[in-house]
mmCIF file of C-alpha atoms in Angstrom:
data_model
loop_
_atom_site.group_PDB
_atom_site.id
_atom_site.type_symbol
_atom_site.label_atom_id
_atom_site.label_comp_id
_atom_site.label_asym_id
_atom_site.label_seq_id
_atom_site.Cartn_x
_atom_site.Cartn_y
_atom_site.Cartn_z
ATOM 1 C CA THR A 64 111.198 93.432 89.907
ATOM 2 C CA ASP A 65 112.922 96.800 89.930
ATOM 3 C CA ASP A 66 111.306 97.727 93.267
ATOM 4 C CA ILE A 67 113.109 94.992 95.156
ATOM 5 C CA VAL A 68 116.644 95.619 96.187
ATOM 6 C CA ALA A 69 118.946 92.640 97.302
ATOM 7 C CA PRO A 70 85.235 93.359 113.264
ATOM 8 C CA PHE A 71 87.602 90.528 112.473
ATOM 9 C CA GLU A 72 89.765 88.207 114.497
ATOM 10 C CA VAL A 73 93.509 88.462 114.361
ATOM 11 C CA LYS A 74 94.791 85.004 113.517
ATOM 12 C CA THR A 75 97.785 84.293 115.706
ATOM 13 C CA VAL A 76 99.730 81.104 115.736
ATOM 14 C CA ASN A 77 102.884 80.370 117.630
ATOM 15 C CA ALA A 78 105.321 79.517 114.881
ATOM 16 C CA PRO A 79 106.110 75.849 115.478
ATOM 17 C CA LYS A 80 109.670 74.661 115.678
ATOM 18 C CA MET A 81 110.728 73.151 112.394
ATOM 19 C CA ASN A 82 111.206 69.446 112.101
ATOM 20 C CA ARG A 83 114.943 69.703 111.461
ATOM 21 C CA SER A 84 115.074 66.120 110.180
ATOM 22 C CA SER A 85 112.768 66.983 107.254
ATOM 23 C CA TYR A 86 114.420 70.282 106.311
ATOM 24 C CA ILE A 87 117.492 70.109 104.124
ATOM 25 C CA GLU A 88 119.305 73.398 103.728
ATOM 26 C CA THR A 89 120.447 74.057 100.168
ATOM 27 C CA THR A 90 122.929 76.559 98.786
ATOM 28 C CA THR A 91 120.048 78.855 97.806
ATOM 29 C CA THR A 92 118.145 78.684 101.117
ATOM 30 C CA LYS A 93 121.400 79.219 103.039
ATOM 31 C CA ALA A 94 122.160 82.292 100.907
ATOM 32 C CA ILE A 95 118.682 83.709 101.590
ATOM 33 C CA GLY A 96 119.109 83.037 105.318
ATOM 34 C CA ASP A 97 122.493 84.758 105.264
ATOM 35 C CA LEU A 98 120.911 87.804 103.570
ATOM 36 C CA ILE A 99 118.224 87.957 106.285
ATOM 37 C CA LEU A 100 120.889 87.887 108.999
ATOM 38 C CA ALA A 101 122.949 90.506 107.151
ATOM 39 C CA GLY A 102 119.875 92.741 107.043
ATOM 40 C CA PHE A 103 119.479 92.467 110.802
ATOM 41 C CA GLU A 104 123.209 92.915 111.431
ATOM 42 C CA SER A 105 123.195 96.121 109.354
ATOM 43 C CA GLY A 106 120.839 97.728 111.866
ATOM 44 C CA ASN A 107 117.445 96.922 110.357
ATOM 45 C CA SER A 108 114.811 95.424 112.634
ATOM 46 C CA ALA A 109 112.727 94.338 109.637
ATOM 47 C CA VAL A 110 113.472 92.441 106.448
ATOM 48 C CA ALA A 111 111.093 91.709 103.584
ATOM 49 C CA LEU A 112 111.492 88.407 101.817
ATOM 50 C CA VAL A 113 109.788 88.707 98.434
ATOM 51 C CA GLY A 114 109.399 85.900 95.925
ATOM 52 C CA PRO A 115 106.916 83.744 94.060
ATOM 53 C CA LYS A 116 104.963 80.931 95.670
ATOM 54 C CA GLY A 117 107.030 77.845 96.331
ATOM 55 C CA CYS A 118 110.472 79.375 96.826
ATOM 56 C CA TYR A 119 110.673 78.401 100.520
ATOM 57 C CA LYS A 120 110.266 81.905 101.999
ATOM 58 C CA SER A 121 108.342 80.685 105.064
ATOM 59 C CA THR A 122 110.665 77.742 105.578
ATOM 60 C CA VAL A 123 113.776 79.917 105.496
ATOM 61 C CA ALA A 124 112.165 82.442 107.886
ATOM 62 C CA LYS A 125 111.295 79.677 110.374
ATOM 63 C CA ASP A 126 114.800 78.233 110.032
ATOM 64 C CA ILE A 127 116.374 81.603 110.928
ATOM 65 C CA VAL A 128 114.184 81.824 114.032
ATOM 66 C CA ASP A 129 114.980 78.236 115.041
ATOM 67 C CA LYS A 130 118.721 78.781 114.631
ATOM 68 C CA ALA A 131 118.501 81.964 116.705
ATOM 69 C CA GLY A 132 116.783 79.950 119.449
ATOM 70 C CA VAL A 133 114.146 82.623 120.025
ATOM 71 C CA PHE A 134 110.377 82.625 120.307
ATOM 72 C CA SER A 135 108.395 83.807 117.302
ATOM 73 C CA GLU A 136 104.810 84.252 116.275
ATOM 74 C CA LEU A 137 103.237 83.980 112.861
ATOM 75 C CA PHE A 138 100.951 86.866 111.904
ATOM 76 C CA SER A 139 98.907 85.854 108.843
ATOM 77 C CA LEU A 140 97.725 88.981 107.055
ATOM 78 C CA HIS A 141 94.727 89.624 104.801
ATOM 79 C CA PRO A 142 93.367 92.584 102.811
ATOM 80 C CA ASP A 143 90.754 93.585 105.427
ATOM 81 C CA ILE A 144 93.311 94.366 108.150
ATOM 82 C CA THR A 145 93.433 98.043 109.064
ATOM 83 C CA ALA A 146 96.354 100.020 110.467
ATOM 84 C CA ARG A 147 94.797 99.740 113.928
ATOM 85 C CA ASP A 148 94.414 95.977 113.573
ATOM 86 C CA LEU A 149 98.123 95.526 112.886
ATOM 87 C CA LEU A 150 98.890 96.681 116.430
ATOM 88 C CA GLN A 151 95.851 95.820 118.578
ATOM 89 C CA SER A 152 92.438 94.229 118.215
ATOM 90 C CA ARG A 153 89.420 95.522 120.041
ATOM 91 C CA GLY A 154 87.190 93.177 122.007
ATOM 92 C CA THR A 155 85.084 92.914 125.116
ATOM 93 C CA ASP A 156 85.684 91.196 128.419
ATOM 94 C CA GLU A 157 83.194 89.025 130.327
ATOM 95 C CA ARG A 158 81.481 92.169 131.707
ATOM 96 C CA GLY A 159 81.077 93.704 128.246
ATOM 97 C CA ASP A 160 83.783 96.327 128.741
ATOM 98 C CA THR A 161 86.031 97.237 125.813
ATOM 99 C CA ILE A 162 89.504 95.748 125.974
ATOM 100 C CA TRP A 163 92.476 95.915 123.623
ATOM 101 C CA ARG A 164 94.524 92.832 122.780
ATOM 102 C CA ASP A 165 98.048 93.139 121.441
ATOM 103 C CA THR A 166 98.698 91.491 118.078
ATOM 104 C CA PRO A 167 101.693 89.220 117.418
ATOM 105 C CA LEU A 168 103.535 92.250 116.003
ATOM 106 C CA THR A 169 103.032 94.328 119.143
ATOM 107 C CA ARG A 170 103.843 91.429 121.478
ATOM 108 C CA ALA A 171 107.076 90.721 119.588
ATOM 109 C CA ALA A 172 108.075 94.402 119.542
ATOM 110 C CA ARG A 173 107.473 94.791 123.288
ATOM 111 C CA SER A 174 109.231 91.588 124.307
ATOM 112 C CA GLY A 175 112.119 91.556 121.843
ATOM 113 C CA GLU A 176 111.021 88.484 119.926
ATOM 114 C CA TYR A 177 110.578 87.672 116.243
ATOM 115 C CA VAL A 178 107.371 88.017 114.279
ATOM 116 C CA ILE A 179 106.860 86.491 110.850
ATOM 117 C CA MET A 180 104.332 88.644 108.990
ATOM 118 C CA ASP A 181 103.041 86.494 106.160
ATOM 119 C CA GLY A 182 101.346 88.341 103.303
ATOM 120 C CA ILE A 183 102.398 91.990 103.542
ATOM 121 C CA ASP A 184 101.617 92.276 99.828
ATOM 122 C CA LYS A 185 97.920 91.734 100.667
ATOM 123 C CA LEU A 186 97.721 94.888 102.789
ATOM 124 C CA ARG A 187 96.737 98.298 101.499
ATOM 125 C CA SER A 188 99.748 100.591 101.152
ATOM 126 C CA ASP A 189 98.367 103.095 103.688
ATOM 127 C CA THR A 190 97.890 100.244 106.178
ATOM 128 C CA MET A 191 101.472 99.062 105.679
ATOM 129 C CA SER A 192 102.962 102.550 105.843
ATOM 130 C CA SER A 193 101.351 103.020 109.269
ATOM 131 C CA LEU A 194 104.095 100.749 110.635
ATOM 132 C CA ALA A 195 106.914 103.093 109.621
ATOM 133 C CA MET A 196 107.410 104.537 113.114
ATOM 134 C CA LEU A 197 107.662 101.075 114.662
ATOM 135 C CA LEU A 198 109.875 99.467 112.032
ATOM 136 C CA GLU A 199 112.137 102.453 111.326
ATOM 137 C CA ARG A 200 112.323 104.204 114.703
ATOM 138 C CA GLY A 201 111.203 101.528 117.152
ATOM 139 C CA TRP A 202 108.277 103.518 118.554
ATOM 140 C CA ALA A 203 104.524 102.922 118.351
ATOM 141 C CA VAL A 204 101.352 104.640 119.475
ATOM 142 C CA LEU A 205 98.677 102.024 120.070
ATOM 143 C CA PRO A 206 94.933 102.299 119.435
ATOM 144 C CA ASP A 207 94.284 102.128 123.196
ATOM 145 C CA GLY A 208 96.130 105.446 123.584
ATOM 146 C CA THR A 209 99.356 104.064 125.051
ATOM 147 C CA SER A 210 102.761 104.141 123.416
ATOM 148 C CA PHE A 211 105.948 102.140 123.752
ATOM 149 C CA TYR A 212 109.481 101.760 122.449
ATOM 150 C CA ALA A 213 110.310 98.418 120.862
ATOM 151 C CA ASN A 214 112.771 96.144 122.583
ATOM 152 C CA ASP A 215 116.182 96.328 120.865
ATOM 153 C CA LYS A 216 116.032 92.588 120.121
ATOM 154 C CA PHE A 217 112.733 92.852 118.186
ATOM 155 C CA ARG A 218 112.940 91.449 114.645
ATOM 156 C CA CYS A 219 110.345 91.237 111.885
ATOM 157 C CA ILE A 220 110.527 88.961 108.860
ATOM 158 C CA ALA A 221 107.867 90.002 106.343
ATOM 159 C CA ILE A 222 106.941 87.590 103.570
ATOM 160 C CA ALA A 223 105.350 88.637 100.286
ATOM 161 C CA HIS A 224 104.758 87.794 96.668
ATOM 162 C CA PRO A 225 106.349 90.102 94.091
ATOM 163 C CA PRO A 226 104.344 93.006 92.663
ATOM 164 C CA SER A 227 102.337 92.326 89.519
ATOM 165 C CA GLU A 228 100.924 95.113 87.315
ATOM 166 C CA LYS A 229 100.646 97.692 90.102
ATOM 167 C CA SER A 230 103.459 97.690 92.629
ATOM 168 C CA TRP A 231 102.438 97.532 96.288
ATOM 169 C CA ILE A 232 105.946 98.698 97.186
ATOM 170 C CA THR A 233 105.455 102.445 97.614
ATOM 171 C CA PRO A 234 108.313 104.833 98.447
ATOM 172 C CA GLU A 235 107.129 104.872 102.104
ATOM 173 C CA ILE A 236 107.129 101.083 102.325
ATOM 174 C CA LYS A 237 110.473 100.778 100.539
ATOM 175 C CA THR A 238 112.364 102.450 103.408
ATOM 176 C CA MET A 239 110.826 100.266 106.122
ATOM 177 C CA PHE A 240 112.596 97.018 105.222
ATOM 178 C CA HIS A 241 115.841 95.486 104.105
ATOM 179 C CA TRP A 242 114.621 93.870 100.859
ATOM 180 C CA ILE A 243 115.560 90.346 99.774
ATOM 181 C CA ASN A 244 114.506 88.857 96.451
ATOM 182 C CA ALA A 245 113.868 85.108 96.775
ATOM 183 C CA LYS A 246 113.869 83.066 93.593
ATOM 184 C CA PRO A 247 112.707 79.484 93.069
ATOM 185 C CA LEU A 248 115.253 76.812 93.849
ATOM 186 C CA PRO A 249 117.284 75.550 90.899
ATOM 187 C CA ARG A 250 116.389 72.063 89.681
ATOM 188 C CA ASP A 251 119.490 70.443 91.117
ATOM 189 C CA GLU A 252 118.509 71.628 94.632
ATOM 190 C CA LEU A 253 114.994 70.185 94.396
ATOM 191 C CA GLN A 254 116.174 66.585 94.247
#
Protein backbone atom coordinates (compact mmCIF):
# COMPACT_ATOMS: atom_id res chain seq x y z
CA THR A 1 0.00 0.00 0.00
CA ASP A 2 0.96 3.66 -0.09
CA ASP A 3 1.89 3.62 3.62
CA ILE A 4 4.75 1.20 3.11
CA VAL A 5 7.99 2.57 1.85
CA ALA A 6 10.73 0.16 0.40
CA PRO A 7 -3.71 -10.36 33.14
CA PHE A 8 -2.21 -12.33 30.29
CA GLU A 9 0.97 -14.28 29.78
CA VAL A 10 3.63 -13.03 27.43
CA LYS A 11 4.36 -15.87 25.04
CA THR A 12 8.10 -16.09 24.58
CA VAL A 13 9.88 -18.63 22.50
CA ASN A 14 13.54 -18.79 21.72
CA ALA A 15 13.61 -18.55 17.96
CA PRO A 16 14.95 -21.93 16.86
CA LYS A 17 17.84 -22.16 14.47
CA MET A 18 16.59 -22.83 10.98
CA ASN A 19 17.12 -26.20 9.41
CA ARG A 20 19.43 -24.88 6.71
CA SER A 21 19.03 -28.07 4.67
CA SER A 22 15.30 -27.41 4.20
CA TYR A 23 15.57 -23.69 3.42
CA ILE A 24 16.41 -22.73 -0.13
CA GLU A 25 17.16 -19.06 -0.60
CA THR A 26 15.58 -17.60 -3.73
CA THR A 27 16.25 -14.35 -5.56
CA THR A 28 13.24 -12.77 -3.84
CA THR A 29 14.05 -13.93 -0.29
CA LYS A 30 17.68 -12.86 -0.74
CA ALA A 31 16.53 -9.41 -1.90
CA ILE A 32 14.26 -9.07 1.15
CA GLY A 33 17.12 -10.16 3.43
CA ASP A 34 19.43 -7.62 1.79
CA LEU A 35 16.83 -4.88 2.39
CA ILE A 36 16.63 -5.84 6.09
CA LEU A 37 20.41 -5.62 6.41
CA ALA A 38 20.45 -2.30 4.52
CA GLY A 39 17.88 -0.96 6.98
CA PHE A 40 20.11 -1.89 9.90
CA GLU A 41 23.25 -0.58 8.18
CA SER A 42 21.54 2.78 7.58
CA GLY A 43 21.31 3.32 11.34
CA ASN A 44 17.87 1.89 12.10
CA SER A 45 17.58 -0.57 14.97
CA ALA A 46 14.15 -1.70 13.76
CA VAL A 47 12.77 -2.83 10.42
CA ALA A 48 9.18 -3.72 9.59
CA LEU A 49 8.62 -6.50 7.11
CA VAL A 50 5.09 -6.15 5.77
CA GLY A 51 3.41 -8.56 3.37
CA PRO A 52 0.54 -10.98 2.93
CA LYS A 53 0.44 -14.41 4.52
CA GLY A 54 2.72 -16.92 2.84
CA CYS A 55 5.44 -14.63 1.51
CA TYR A 56 8.14 -16.06 3.81
CA LYS A 57 8.48 -13.05 6.15
CA SER A 58 9.21 -15.18 9.23
CA THR A 59 11.56 -17.45 7.33
CA VAL A 60 13.60 -14.55 5.97
CA ALA A 61 13.74 -12.92 9.44
CA LYS A 62 15.02 -16.16 11.01
CA ASP A 63 17.54 -16.57 8.18
CA ILE A 64 18.97 -13.08 8.82
CA VAL A 65 19.38 -13.91 12.51
CA ASP A 66 21.00 -17.27 11.74
CA LYS A 67 23.44 -15.71 9.28
CA ALA A 68 24.34 -13.05 11.84
CA GLY A 69 25.09 -15.83 14.34
CA VAL A 70 23.26 -14.06 17.15
CA PHE A 71 20.65 -15.08 19.69
CA SER A 72 17.07 -14.02 19.05
CA GLU A 73 13.69 -14.38 20.64
CA LEU A 74 10.28 -14.54 19.04
CA PHE A 75 7.67 -12.24 20.58
CA SER A 76 4.22 -13.28 19.31
CA LEU A 77 1.85 -10.34 19.62
CA HIS A 78 -1.93 -10.17 20.01
CA PRO A 79 -4.56 -7.41 20.24
CA ASP A 80 -4.85 -7.53 24.05
CA ILE A 81 -1.23 -6.52 24.69
CA THR A 82 -0.89 -3.12 26.33
CA ALA A 83 2.01 -0.69 26.11
CA ARG A 84 3.18 -1.88 29.53
CA ASP A 85 3.03 -5.51 28.44
CA LEU A 86 5.37 -4.87 25.51
CA LEU A 87 8.18 -4.10 27.96
CA GLN A 88 7.44 -6.04 31.17
CA SER A 89 4.83 -8.39 32.56
CA ARG A 90 3.68 -8.22 36.13
CA GLY A 91 3.56 -11.34 38.28
CA THR A 92 4.09 -12.61 41.79
CA ASP A 93 6.90 -14.58 43.35
CA GLU A 94 6.54 -17.59 45.67
CA ARG A 95 5.87 -15.25 48.63
CA GLY A 96 3.12 -13.37 46.78
CA ASP A 97 5.20 -10.24 46.22
CA THR A 98 4.83 -8.34 42.94
CA ILE A 99 7.66 -8.88 40.49
CA TRP A 100 8.28 -7.59 36.98
CA ARG A 101 9.54 -9.87 34.21
CA ASP A 102 11.23 -8.45 31.14
CA THR A 103 9.64 -9.35 27.81
CA PRO A 104 11.65 -10.63 24.82
CA LEU A 105 11.77 -7.05 23.51
CA THR A 106 13.28 -5.67 26.71
CA ARG A 107 15.72 -8.57 27.10
CA ALA A 108 16.93 -8.12 23.51
CA ALA A 109 17.28 -4.34 23.91
CA ARG A 110 19.28 -4.69 27.13
CA SER A 111 21.58 -7.43 25.88
CA GLY A 112 22.08 -6.34 22.28
CA GLU A 113 20.30 -9.27 20.68
CA TYR A 114 17.60 -9.61 18.03
CA VAL A 115 13.89 -9.82 18.67
CA ILE A 116 11.38 -10.90 16.04
CA MET A 117 8.06 -9.22 16.86
CA ASP A 118 5.44 -11.19 14.97
CA GLY A 119 2.10 -9.44 14.45
CA ILE A 120 2.68 -5.72 15.02
CA ASP A 121 -0.39 -5.10 12.86
CA LYS A 122 -2.52 -6.71 15.61
CA LEU A 123 -1.57 -4.07 18.18
CA ARG A 124 -3.49 -0.88 18.82
CA SER A 125 -1.72 2.14 17.36
CA ASP A 126 -1.31 3.79 20.78
CA THR A 127 0.28 0.57 22.09
CA MET A 128 2.72 0.46 19.17
CA SER A 129 3.58 4.15 19.36
CA SER A 130 4.62 3.66 23.00
CA LEU A 131 7.79 2.01 21.66
CA ALA A 132 8.97 5.13 19.84
CA MET A 133 11.51 6.12 22.50
CA LEU A 134 13.07 2.65 22.49
CA LEU A 135 13.12 2.09 18.74
CA GLU A 136 14.03 5.63 17.67
CA ARG A 137 16.24 6.84 20.53
CA GLY A 138 17.30 3.63 22.25
CA TRP A 139 15.87 4.55 25.66
CA ALA A 140 13.01 3.03 27.66
CA VAL A 141 11.24 3.67 30.93
CA LEU A 142 9.91 0.39 32.28
CA PRO A 143 6.69 -0.23 34.21
CA ASP A 144 8.72 -1.13 37.32
CA GLY A 145 10.02 2.46 37.40
CA THR A 146 13.52 1.77 36.09
CA SER A 147 14.95 2.98 32.81
CA PHE A 148 17.73 1.85 30.51
CA TYR A 149 19.52 2.61 27.26
CA ALA A 150 19.41 -0.12 24.64
CA ASN A 151 22.60 -1.91 23.73
CA ASP A 152 23.97 -0.58 20.41
CA LYS A 153 23.74 -4.07 18.89
CA PHE A 154 19.98 -4.40 19.59
CA ARG A 155 17.92 -5.15 16.47
CA CYS A 156 14.18 -5.61 16.00
CA ILE A 157 12.53 -7.28 13.02
CA ALA A 158 8.79 -6.61 13.12
CA ILE A 159 6.50 -8.73 10.97
CA ALA A 160 3.03 -7.66 9.85
CA HIS A 161 0.28 -8.07 7.33
CA PRO A 162 -0.49 -5.07 5.12
CA PRO A 163 -3.21 -2.61 6.14
CA SER A 164 -6.71 -3.31 4.88
CA GLU A 165 -9.50 -0.69 4.94
CA LYS A 166 -8.11 1.27 7.88
CA SER A 167 -4.35 1.63 7.99
CA TRP A 168 -2.66 0.66 11.26
CA ILE A 169 0.42 2.56 10.08
CA THR A 170 -0.03 5.94 11.76
CA PRO A 171 2.41 8.83 11.29
CA GLU A 172 3.96 8.01 14.71
CA ILE A 173 4.48 4.37 13.79
CA LYS A 174 5.80 5.22 10.33
CA THR A 175 8.94 6.88 11.73
CA MET A 176 9.82 3.99 14.05
CA PHE A 177 10.86 1.49 11.37
CA HIS A 178 12.67 1.04 8.11
CA TRP A 179 9.77 -0.33 6.03
CA ILE A 180 10.09 -3.28 3.65
CA ASN A 181 7.25 -4.48 1.44
CA ALA A 182 7.36 -8.27 1.01
CA LYS A 183 5.45 -9.74 -1.91
CA PRO A 184 4.59 -13.38 -2.59
CA LEU A 185 7.26 -15.38 -4.36
CA PRO A 186 6.93 -15.61 -8.13
CA ARG A 187 5.80 -18.98 -9.46
CA ASP A 188 9.21 -19.93 -10.79
CA GLU A 189 10.71 -19.59 -7.27
CA LEU A 190 8.09 -21.85 -5.68
CA GLN A 191 9.22 -24.95 -7.55
